[in-house]
Coordinates of C-alpha atoms in Angstrom, one line a residue:
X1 CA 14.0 77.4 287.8
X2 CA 12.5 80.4 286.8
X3 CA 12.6 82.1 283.7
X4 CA 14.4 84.9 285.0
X5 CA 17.2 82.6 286.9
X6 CA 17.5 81.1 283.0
X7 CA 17.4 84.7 281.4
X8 CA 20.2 85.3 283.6
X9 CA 22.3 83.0 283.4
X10 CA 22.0 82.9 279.3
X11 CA 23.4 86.5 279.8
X12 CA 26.2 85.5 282.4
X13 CA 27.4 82.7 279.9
X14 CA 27.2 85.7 277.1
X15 CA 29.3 87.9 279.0
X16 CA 32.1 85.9 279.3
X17 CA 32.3 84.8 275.4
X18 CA 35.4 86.4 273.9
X19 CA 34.9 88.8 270.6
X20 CA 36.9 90.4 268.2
X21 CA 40.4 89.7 268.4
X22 CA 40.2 88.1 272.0
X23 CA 37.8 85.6 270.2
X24 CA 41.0 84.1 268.4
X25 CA 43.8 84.8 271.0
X26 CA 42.1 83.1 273.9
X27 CA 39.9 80.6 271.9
X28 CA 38.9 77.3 273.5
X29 CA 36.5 76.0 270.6
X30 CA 37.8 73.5 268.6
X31 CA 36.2 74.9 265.6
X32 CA 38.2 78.2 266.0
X33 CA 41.3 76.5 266.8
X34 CA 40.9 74.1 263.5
X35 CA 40.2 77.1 261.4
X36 CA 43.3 79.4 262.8
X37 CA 45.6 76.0 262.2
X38 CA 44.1 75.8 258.6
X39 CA 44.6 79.8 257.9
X40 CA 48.3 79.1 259.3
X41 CA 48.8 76.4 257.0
X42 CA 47.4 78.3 254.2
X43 CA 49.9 81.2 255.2
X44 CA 52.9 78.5 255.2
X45 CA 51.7 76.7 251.7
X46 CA 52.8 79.6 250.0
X47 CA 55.7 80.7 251.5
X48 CA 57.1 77.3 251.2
X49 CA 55.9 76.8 247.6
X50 CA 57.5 80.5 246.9
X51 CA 60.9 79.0 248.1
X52 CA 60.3 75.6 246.1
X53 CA 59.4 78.1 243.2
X54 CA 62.9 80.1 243.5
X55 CA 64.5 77.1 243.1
X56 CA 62.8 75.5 240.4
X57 CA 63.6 78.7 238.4
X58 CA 67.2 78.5 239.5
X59 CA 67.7 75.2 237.6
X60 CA 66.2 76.2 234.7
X61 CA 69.1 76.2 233.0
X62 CA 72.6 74.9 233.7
X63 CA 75.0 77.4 235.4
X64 CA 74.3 80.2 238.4
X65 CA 71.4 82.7 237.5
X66 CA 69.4 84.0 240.4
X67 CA 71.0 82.7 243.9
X68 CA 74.4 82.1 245.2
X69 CA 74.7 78.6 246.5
X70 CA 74.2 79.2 250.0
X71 CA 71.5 81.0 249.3
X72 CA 69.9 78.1 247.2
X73 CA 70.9 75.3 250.3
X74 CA 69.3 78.0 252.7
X75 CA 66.0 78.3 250.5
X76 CA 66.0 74.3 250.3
X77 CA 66.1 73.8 253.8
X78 CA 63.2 76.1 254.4
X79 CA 61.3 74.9 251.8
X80 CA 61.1 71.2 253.4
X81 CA 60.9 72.8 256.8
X82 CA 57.8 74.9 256.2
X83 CA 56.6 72.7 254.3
X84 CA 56.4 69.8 256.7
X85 CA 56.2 71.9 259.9
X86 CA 54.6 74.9 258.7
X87 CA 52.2 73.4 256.4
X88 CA 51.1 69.6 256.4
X89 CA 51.3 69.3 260.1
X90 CA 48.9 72.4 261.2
X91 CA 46.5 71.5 258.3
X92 CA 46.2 68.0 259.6
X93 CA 45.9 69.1 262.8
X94 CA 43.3 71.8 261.8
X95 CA 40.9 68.9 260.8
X96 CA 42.1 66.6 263.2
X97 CA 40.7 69.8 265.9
X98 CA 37.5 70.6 263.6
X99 CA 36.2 67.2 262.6
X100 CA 37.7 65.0 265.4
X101 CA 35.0 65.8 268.6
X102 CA 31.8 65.9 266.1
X103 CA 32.8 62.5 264.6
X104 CA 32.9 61.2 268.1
X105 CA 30.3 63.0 269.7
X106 CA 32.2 64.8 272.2
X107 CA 31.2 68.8 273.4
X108 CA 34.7 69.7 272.4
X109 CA 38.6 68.5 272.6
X110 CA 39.6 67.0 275.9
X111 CA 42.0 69.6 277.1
X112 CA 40.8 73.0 275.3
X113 CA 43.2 75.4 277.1
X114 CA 46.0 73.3 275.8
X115 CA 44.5 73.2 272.3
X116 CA 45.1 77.4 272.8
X117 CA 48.7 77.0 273.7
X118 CA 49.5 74.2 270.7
X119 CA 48.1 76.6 268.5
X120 CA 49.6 79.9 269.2
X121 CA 53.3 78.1 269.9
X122 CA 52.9 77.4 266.3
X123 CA 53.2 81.4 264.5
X124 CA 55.8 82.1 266.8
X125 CA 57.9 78.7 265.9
X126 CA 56.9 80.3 262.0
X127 CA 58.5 83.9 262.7
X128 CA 61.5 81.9 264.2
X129 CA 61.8 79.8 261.4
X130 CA 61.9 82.8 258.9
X131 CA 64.3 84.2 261.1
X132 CA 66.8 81.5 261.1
X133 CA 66.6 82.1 257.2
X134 CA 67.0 85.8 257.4
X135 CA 69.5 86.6 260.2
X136 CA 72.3 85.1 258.5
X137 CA 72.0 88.1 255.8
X138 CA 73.3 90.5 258.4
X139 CA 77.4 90.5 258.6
X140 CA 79.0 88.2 261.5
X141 CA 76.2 86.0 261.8
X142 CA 78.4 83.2 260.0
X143 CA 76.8 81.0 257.4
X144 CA 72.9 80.6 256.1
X145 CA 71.6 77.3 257.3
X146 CA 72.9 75.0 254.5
X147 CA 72.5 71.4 255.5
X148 CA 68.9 70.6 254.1
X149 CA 66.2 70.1 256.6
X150 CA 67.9 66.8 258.1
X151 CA 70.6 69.3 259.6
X152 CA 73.5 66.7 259.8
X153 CA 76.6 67.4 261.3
X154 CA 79.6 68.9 260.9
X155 CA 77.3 71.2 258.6
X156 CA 75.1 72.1 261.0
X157 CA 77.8 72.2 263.8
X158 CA 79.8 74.8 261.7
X159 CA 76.4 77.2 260.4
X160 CA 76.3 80.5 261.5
X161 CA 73.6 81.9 264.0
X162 CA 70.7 80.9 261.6
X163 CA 70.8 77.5 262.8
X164 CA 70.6 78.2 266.6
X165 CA 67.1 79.9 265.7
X166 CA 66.7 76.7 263.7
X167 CA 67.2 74.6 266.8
X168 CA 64.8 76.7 269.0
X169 CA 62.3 76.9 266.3
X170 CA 62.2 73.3 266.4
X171 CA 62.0 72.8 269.9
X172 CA 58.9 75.3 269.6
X173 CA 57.4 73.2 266.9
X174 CA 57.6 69.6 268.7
X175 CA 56.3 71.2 271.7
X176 CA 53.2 72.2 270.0
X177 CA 53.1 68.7 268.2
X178 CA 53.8 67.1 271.4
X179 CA 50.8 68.7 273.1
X180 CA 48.4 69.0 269.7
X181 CA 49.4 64.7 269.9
X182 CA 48.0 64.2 273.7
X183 CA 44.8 66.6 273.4
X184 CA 43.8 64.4 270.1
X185 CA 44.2 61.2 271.5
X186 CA 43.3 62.1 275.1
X187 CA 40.1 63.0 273.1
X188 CA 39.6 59.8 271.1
X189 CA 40.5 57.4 274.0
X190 CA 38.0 59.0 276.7
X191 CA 35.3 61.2 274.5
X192 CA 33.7 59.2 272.5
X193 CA 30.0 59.3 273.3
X194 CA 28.6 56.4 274.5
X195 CA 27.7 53.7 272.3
X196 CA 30.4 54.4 270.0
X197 CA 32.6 51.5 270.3
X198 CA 36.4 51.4 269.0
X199 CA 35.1 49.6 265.6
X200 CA 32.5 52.4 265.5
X201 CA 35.4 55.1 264.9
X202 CA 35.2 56.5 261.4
X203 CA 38.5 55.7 259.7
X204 CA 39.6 59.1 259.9
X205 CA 39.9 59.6 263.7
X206 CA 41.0 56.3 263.8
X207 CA 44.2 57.4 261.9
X208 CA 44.9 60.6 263.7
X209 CA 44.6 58.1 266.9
X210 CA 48.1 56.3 265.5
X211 CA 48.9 59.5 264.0
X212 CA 49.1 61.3 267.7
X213 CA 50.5 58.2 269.2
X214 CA 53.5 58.6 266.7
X215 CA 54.3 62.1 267.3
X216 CA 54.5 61.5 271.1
X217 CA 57.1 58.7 270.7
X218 CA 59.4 60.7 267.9
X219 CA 59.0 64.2 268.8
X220 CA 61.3 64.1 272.2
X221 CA 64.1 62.4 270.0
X222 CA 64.8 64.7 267.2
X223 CA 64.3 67.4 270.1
X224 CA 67.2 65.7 271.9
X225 CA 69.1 65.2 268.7
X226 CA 69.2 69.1 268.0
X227 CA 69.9 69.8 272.0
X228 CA 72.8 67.7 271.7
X229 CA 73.7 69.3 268.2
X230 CA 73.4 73.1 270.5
X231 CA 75.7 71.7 272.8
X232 CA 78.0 70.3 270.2
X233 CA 78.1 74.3 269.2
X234 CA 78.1 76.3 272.0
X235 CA 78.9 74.0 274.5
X236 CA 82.2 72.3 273.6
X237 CA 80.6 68.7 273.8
X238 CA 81.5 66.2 271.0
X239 CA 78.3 64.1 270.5
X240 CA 78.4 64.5 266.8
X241 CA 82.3 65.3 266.7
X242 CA 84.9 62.1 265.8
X243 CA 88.0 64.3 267.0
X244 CA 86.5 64.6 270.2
X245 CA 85.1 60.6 270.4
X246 CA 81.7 61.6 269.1
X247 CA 80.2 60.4 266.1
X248 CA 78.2 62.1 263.2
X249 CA 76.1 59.0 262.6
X250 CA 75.0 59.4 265.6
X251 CA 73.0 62.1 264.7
X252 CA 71.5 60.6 261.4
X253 CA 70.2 57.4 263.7
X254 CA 68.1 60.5 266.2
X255 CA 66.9 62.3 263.3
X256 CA 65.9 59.6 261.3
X257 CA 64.1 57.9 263.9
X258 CA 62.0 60.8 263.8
X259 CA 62.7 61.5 260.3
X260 CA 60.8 58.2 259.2
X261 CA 57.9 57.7 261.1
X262 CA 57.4 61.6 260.1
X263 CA 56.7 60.1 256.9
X264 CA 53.5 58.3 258.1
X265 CA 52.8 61.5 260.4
X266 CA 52.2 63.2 256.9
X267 CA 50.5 60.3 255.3
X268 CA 48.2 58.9 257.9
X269 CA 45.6 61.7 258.3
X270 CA 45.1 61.4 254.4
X271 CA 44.2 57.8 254.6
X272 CA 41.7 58.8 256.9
X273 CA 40.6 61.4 254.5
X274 CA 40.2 58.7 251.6
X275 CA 38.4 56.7 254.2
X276 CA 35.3 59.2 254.1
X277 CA 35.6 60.0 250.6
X278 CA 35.8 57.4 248.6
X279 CA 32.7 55.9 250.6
X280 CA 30.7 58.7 250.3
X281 CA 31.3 59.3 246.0
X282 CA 30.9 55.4 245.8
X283 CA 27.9 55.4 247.2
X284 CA 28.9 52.4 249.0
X285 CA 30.0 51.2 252.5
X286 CA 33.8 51.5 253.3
X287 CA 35.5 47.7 252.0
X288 CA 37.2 45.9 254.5
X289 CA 36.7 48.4 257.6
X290 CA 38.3 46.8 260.4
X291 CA 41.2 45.0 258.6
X292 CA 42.2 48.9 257.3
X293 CA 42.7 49.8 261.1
X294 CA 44.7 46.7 261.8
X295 CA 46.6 47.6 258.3
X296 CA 46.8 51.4 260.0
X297 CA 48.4 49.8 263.0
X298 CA 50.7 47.9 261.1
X299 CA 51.8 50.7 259.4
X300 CA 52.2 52.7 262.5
X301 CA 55.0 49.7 264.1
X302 CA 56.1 49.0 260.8
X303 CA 57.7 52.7 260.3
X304 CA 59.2 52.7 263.4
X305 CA 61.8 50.1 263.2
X306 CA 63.0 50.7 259.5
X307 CA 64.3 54.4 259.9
X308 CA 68.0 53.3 258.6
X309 CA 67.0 52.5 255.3
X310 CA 67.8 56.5 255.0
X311 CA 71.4 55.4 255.8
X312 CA 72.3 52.5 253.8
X313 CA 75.7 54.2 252.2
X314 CA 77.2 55.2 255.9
X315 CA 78.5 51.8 256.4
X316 CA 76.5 49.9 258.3
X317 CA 76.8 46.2 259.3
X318 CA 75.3 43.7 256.7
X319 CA 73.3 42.3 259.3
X320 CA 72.2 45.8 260.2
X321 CA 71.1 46.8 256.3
X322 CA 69.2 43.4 255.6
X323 CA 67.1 43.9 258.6
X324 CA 65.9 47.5 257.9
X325 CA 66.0 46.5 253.7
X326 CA 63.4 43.5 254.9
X327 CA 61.7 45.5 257.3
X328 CA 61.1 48.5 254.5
X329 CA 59.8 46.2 252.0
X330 CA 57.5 44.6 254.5
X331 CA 56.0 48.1 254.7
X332 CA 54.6 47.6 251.2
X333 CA 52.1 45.1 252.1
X334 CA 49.9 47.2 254.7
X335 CA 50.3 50.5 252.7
X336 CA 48.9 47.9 249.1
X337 CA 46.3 46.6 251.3
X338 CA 44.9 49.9 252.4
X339 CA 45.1 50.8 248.2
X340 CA 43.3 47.7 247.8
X341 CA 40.9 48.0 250.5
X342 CA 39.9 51.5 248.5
X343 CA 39.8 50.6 245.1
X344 CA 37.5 47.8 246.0
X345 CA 35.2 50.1 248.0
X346 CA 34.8 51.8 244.5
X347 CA 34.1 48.4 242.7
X348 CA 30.8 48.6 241.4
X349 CA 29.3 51.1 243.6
X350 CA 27.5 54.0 241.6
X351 CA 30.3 57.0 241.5
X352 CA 30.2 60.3 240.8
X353 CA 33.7 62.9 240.2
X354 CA 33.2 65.7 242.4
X355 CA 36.1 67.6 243.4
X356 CA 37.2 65.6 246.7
X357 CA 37.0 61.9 244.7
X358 CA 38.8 63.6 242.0
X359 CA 41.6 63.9 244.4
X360 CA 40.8 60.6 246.4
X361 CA 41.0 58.7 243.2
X362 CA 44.6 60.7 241.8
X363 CA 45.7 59.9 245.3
X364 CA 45.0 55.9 244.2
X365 CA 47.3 56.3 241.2
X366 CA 49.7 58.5 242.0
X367 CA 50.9 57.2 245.6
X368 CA 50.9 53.9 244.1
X369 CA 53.7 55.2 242.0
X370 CA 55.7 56.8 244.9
X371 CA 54.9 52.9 246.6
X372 CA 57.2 51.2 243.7
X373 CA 60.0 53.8 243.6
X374 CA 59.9 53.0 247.6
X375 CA 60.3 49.2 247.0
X376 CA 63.5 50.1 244.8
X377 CA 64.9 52.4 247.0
X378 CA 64.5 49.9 249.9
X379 CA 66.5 47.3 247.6
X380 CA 70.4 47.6 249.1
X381 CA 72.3 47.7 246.0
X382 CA 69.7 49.7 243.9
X383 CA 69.9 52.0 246.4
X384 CA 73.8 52.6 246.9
X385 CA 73.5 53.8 243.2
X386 CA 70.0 56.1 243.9
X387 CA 71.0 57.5 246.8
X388 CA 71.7 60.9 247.0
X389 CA 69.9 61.5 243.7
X390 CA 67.1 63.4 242.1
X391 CA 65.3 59.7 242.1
X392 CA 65.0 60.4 245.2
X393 CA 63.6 63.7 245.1
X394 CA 61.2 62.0 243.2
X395 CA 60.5 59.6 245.2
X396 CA 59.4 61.4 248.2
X397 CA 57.1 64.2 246.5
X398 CA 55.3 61.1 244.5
X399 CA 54.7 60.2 248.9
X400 CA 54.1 63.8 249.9
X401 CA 52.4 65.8 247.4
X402 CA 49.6 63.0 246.6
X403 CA 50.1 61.5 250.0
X404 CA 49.5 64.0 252.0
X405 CA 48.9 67.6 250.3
X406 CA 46.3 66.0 247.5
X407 CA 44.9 64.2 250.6
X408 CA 44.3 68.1 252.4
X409 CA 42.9 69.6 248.9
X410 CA 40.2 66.7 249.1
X411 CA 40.0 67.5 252.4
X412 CA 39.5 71.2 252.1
X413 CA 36.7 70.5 248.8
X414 CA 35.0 67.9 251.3
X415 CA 34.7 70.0 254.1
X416 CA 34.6 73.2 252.7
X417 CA 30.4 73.1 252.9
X418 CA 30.7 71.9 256.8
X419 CA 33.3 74.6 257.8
X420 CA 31.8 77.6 256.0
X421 CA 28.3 76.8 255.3
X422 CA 28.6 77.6 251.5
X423 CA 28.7 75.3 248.7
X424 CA 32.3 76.1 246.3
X425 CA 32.6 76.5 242.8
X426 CA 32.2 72.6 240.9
X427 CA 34.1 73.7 238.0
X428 CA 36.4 76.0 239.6
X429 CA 37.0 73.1 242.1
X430 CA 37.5 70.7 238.9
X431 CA 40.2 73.1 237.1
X432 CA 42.4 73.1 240.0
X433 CA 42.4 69.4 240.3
X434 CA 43.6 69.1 236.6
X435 CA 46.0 71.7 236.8
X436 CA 47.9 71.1 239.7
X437 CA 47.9 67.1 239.1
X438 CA 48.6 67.9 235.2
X439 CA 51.5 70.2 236.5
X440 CA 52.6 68.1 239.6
X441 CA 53.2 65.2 237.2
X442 CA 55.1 67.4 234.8
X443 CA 57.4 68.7 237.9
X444 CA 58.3 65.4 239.4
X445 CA 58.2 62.8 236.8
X446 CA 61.2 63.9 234.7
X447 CA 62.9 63.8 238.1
X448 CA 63.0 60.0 238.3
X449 CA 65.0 60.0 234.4
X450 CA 67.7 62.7 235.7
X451 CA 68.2 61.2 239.2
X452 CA 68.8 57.9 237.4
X453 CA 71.3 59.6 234.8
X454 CA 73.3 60.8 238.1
X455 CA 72.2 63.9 238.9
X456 CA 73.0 64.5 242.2
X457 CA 70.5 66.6 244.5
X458 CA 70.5 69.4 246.5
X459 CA 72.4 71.1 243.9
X460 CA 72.4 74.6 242.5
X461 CA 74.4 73.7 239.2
X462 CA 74.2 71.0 236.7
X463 CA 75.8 69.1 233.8
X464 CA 74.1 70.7 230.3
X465 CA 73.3 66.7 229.8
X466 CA 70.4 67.3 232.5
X467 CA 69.0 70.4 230.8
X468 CA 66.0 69.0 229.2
X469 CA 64.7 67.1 232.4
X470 CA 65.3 70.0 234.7
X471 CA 63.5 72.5 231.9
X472 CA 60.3 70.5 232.1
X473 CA 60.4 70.2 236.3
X474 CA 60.4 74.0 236.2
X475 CA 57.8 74.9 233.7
X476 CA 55.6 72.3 235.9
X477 CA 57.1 74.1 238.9
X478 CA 55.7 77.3 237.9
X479 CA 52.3 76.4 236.6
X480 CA 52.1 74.3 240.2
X481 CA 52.8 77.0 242.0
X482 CA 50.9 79.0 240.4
X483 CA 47.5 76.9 240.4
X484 CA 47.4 77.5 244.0
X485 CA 45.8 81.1 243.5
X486 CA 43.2 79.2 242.0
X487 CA 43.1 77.7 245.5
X488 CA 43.3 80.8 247.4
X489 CA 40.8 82.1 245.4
X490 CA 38.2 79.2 245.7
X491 CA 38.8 79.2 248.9
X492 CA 38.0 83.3 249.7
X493 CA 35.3 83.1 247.4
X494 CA 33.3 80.1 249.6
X495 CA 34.2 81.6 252.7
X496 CA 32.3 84.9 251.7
X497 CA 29.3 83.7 250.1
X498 CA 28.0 81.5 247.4
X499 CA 25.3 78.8 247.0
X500 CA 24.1 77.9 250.7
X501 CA 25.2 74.3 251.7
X502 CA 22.3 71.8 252.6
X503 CA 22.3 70.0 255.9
X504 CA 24.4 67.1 254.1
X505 CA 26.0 68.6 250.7
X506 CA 27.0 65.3 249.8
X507 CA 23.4 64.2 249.8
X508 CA 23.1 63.3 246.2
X509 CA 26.0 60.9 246.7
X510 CA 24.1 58.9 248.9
X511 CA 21.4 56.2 248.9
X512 CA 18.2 55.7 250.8
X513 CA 18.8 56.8 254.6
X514 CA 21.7 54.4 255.8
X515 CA 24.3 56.8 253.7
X516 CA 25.2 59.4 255.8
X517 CA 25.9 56.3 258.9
X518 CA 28.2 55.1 256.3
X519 CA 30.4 57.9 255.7
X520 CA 30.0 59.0 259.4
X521 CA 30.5 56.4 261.9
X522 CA 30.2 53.0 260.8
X523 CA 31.8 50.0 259.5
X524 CA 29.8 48.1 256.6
X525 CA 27.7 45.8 257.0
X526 CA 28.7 42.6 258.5
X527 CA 28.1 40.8 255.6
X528 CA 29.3 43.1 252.9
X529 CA 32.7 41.5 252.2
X530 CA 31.0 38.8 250.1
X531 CA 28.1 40.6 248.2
X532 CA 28.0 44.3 246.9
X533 CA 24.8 46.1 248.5
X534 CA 22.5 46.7 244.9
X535 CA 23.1 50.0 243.5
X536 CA 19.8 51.4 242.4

């Protein structure tokens, strides 16, 4: 081939590439993709924590100051919905798109047009979503979506218009999961380059591999669980509806079999996070590599059969409650082995605190918490009297905040060099960890006291006797909130400019040549279960 023929066709393949604006719109690169998902996510973070920071100053006191109840049901509801939806979902899947094809060694995602489409389903589902919130402030549009993000009936049969922009905004949403699930795991099952074997997977595309495979059982029910809630509304069916031989239960069983496997949706991609981490700041191969997976697996079948411990106060059979109260304590063992698995891979190896272990190792400590509140909340009888109350609220941000978010920020601090080519701030890196764990710990640990004094949750007023408790949650609220500038502004400062990142940034947490395999691609060493590799 001539040099003219290769002159050519270089300019050919140049013509065609996309700039500006049609750069982002029609984008086929996974590395665009995964950085518009992680500038949507961004977005969401704050408009979700604003909501969550409206109602922390709400119950600062006893008594009605700033929002009318329906208002303050309206803002809750968002608040989980963006958050979950708008915000860990589209950040996981922003790595999941950036990371996922280097890690295996494939040119780019399986099906890039469909990457396009998942992504760009996901800011119109966003615009719908603040619509369902905002429509209902214009007269004859009936009542603001009040029911909390699990939308049971009758409440969410009797909302006004808000919650039919709900519905479609969540049809919208599990569409774009739906298709974001295949493309990853169409990706992982036939992209891998050759040579790298199943047990060659780093951890982390190992768990959005379960991850995908969960969304694309649960997404279809919960979308047929809000179609039949539509028709319930518009349709005069009585799915949900005892006076017409339905049954609201009903409902709870579709959305909860979502609702809990959701849960490890969230949680998964973080564990394959720690996976890279803690190897790379430990300066030591991964412990117990191929038993995680299995643990991964477990995990993934584990959550979902046990969605009804949600429902243990509906009246189920006793049969029916022991089964999912076993089955959700069983859950305990692969979740401890994975903690296990990490705080052995840190057992004598040589570690340094950067930013990301910071978070890896808060992650440790703090989800371990939210792992014990989980075992008494599985517990039948301790349940009937938690249920329903702020220990629960508790509960689930000790899973989601360190489970999932802390799991992002390390993430982000990890990644950050690879993604924008700039080193970030160390110290400025190190004061947001301290503040927002400092101040996360301050929101939701009081929690667990005023749920178990009987304060009930989703709310807007209180008894005076739960003043004190609710007065620390929202001063840690508000300095929570309010550490994520920090964030924002670490974040802008990397992305224009800084110290330039080496070829590996984390070279200094490595040892010899073998360290970068480690925190790459490989397991450990066959033999490293029984003897520590010597730390120099």
């Amino acid at each position: 081939m001539s040099e003219a023929t290769i002159h050519d066709d270089h300019h050919d393949h140049h013509d065609h590439k996309p700039t500006g604006i049609g750069r982002w719109l029609f984008s086929t690169n996974h590395k665009d993709i995964g950085t518009m998902y992680l500038i949507f996510a961004l977005v969401m973070l704050f408009l979700g924590g604003a909501s969550a920071m409206v109602l922390r100053m709400e119950l600062f006191m006893p008594g009605i100051q700033i929002v009318d109840p329906d208002t303050y049901n309206n803002l809750l509801t968002n608040h989980a919905l963006i958050m979950v939806f708008g915000m860990v979902m589209p950040a996981g899947a922003g790595m999941a798109n950036w990371m996922i094809p280097m890690m295996i060694g494939a040119p780019d995602m399986a099906l890039p047009r469909l990457n396009n489409l998942s992504f760009w389903l996901l800011p119109m589902a966003g615009t719908m979503l603040i619509l369902s919130m905002v429509v209902s402030y214009f007269p004859g549009t009936g009542t603001p979506v009040n029911t909390g993000w699990t939308l049971y009936p009758p409440l969410s049969v009797q909302s006004g218009m808000g919650m039919d922009f709900l519905i479609f905004t969540i049809h919208i949403l599990g569409i774009s999961s739906i298709l974001a699930a295949i493309n990853i795991v169409t990706t992982i099952v036939n992209m891998r380059a050759p040579g790298m074997t199943w047990f060659k997977l780093p951890l982390f595309v190992w768990s959005w591999l379960f991850t995908g495979l969960l969304l694309i059982m649960i997404m279809p029910v919960l979308a047929g669980g809000v179609t039949m809630l539509l028709f319930d509304r518009h349709f005069g069916t009585s799915f949900f509806d005892a006076a017409g031989g339905g049954d609201p239960v009903l409902f709870q069983h579709l959305f909860w079999f979502f609702g809990h496997p959701e849960v490890y949706v969230l949680l998964l991609p973080s564990i394959g996070v720690l996976g890279l981490i803690i190897p790379t700041f430990s300066r030591k191969p991964l412990f117990a590599y191929k038993p995680l997976v299995w643990f991964m697996a477990a995990l993934t079948a584990l959550g979902m059969v046990v969605w009804a411990h949600h429902q243990y106060t509906i009246g189920m059979s006793l049969n029916a409650t022991t089964y999912f109260m076993i089955g959700t304590i069983l859950i305990s063992i692969p979740v401890g082995m994975m903690l296990m698995s990490f705080i052995f891979t840190m057992w004598r190896g040589a570690m340094t605190f950067e930013t990301p272990m910071l978070f890896g190792i808060a992650i440790i400590l703090m989800f371990s918490f939210a792992g014990v509140t989980g075992v008494m909340l599985a517990v039948v009888p301790a349940d009937l009297q938690y249920h329903d109350s702020y220990f629960v609220v508790a509960h689930f941000h000790y899973a989601l905040i360190p489970g999932s978010v802390f799991g992002l920020y390390a993430a982000v601090f990890y990644w950050l060099p690879k993604w924008t080519g700039h080193m970030y701030n160390e110290t400025h890196g190190k004061i947001f960890f301290w503040w927002t764990t400092l101040s996360f710990n301050l929101t939701f640990f009081p929690q667990h006291f005023s749920g178990l004094a009987g304060m009930p949750r989703r709310i807007v007023d209180y008894s005076p006797q739960f003043a004190d408790f609710n007065y620390l949650s929202s001063v840690g609220g508000m300095l929570f909130g309010l550490s994520h500038l920090l964030f924002l502004y670490i974040i802008i400062k990397t992305v224009k400019g800084g110290e330039k990142a080496p070829a590996n940034p984390w070279e200094g947490s490595m040892i010899g040549t073998t360290g970068l395999e480690w925190t790459l691609s490989s397991p450990p060493p066959f033999h490293s279960f029984s003897t520590p590799p010597s730390v120099k």
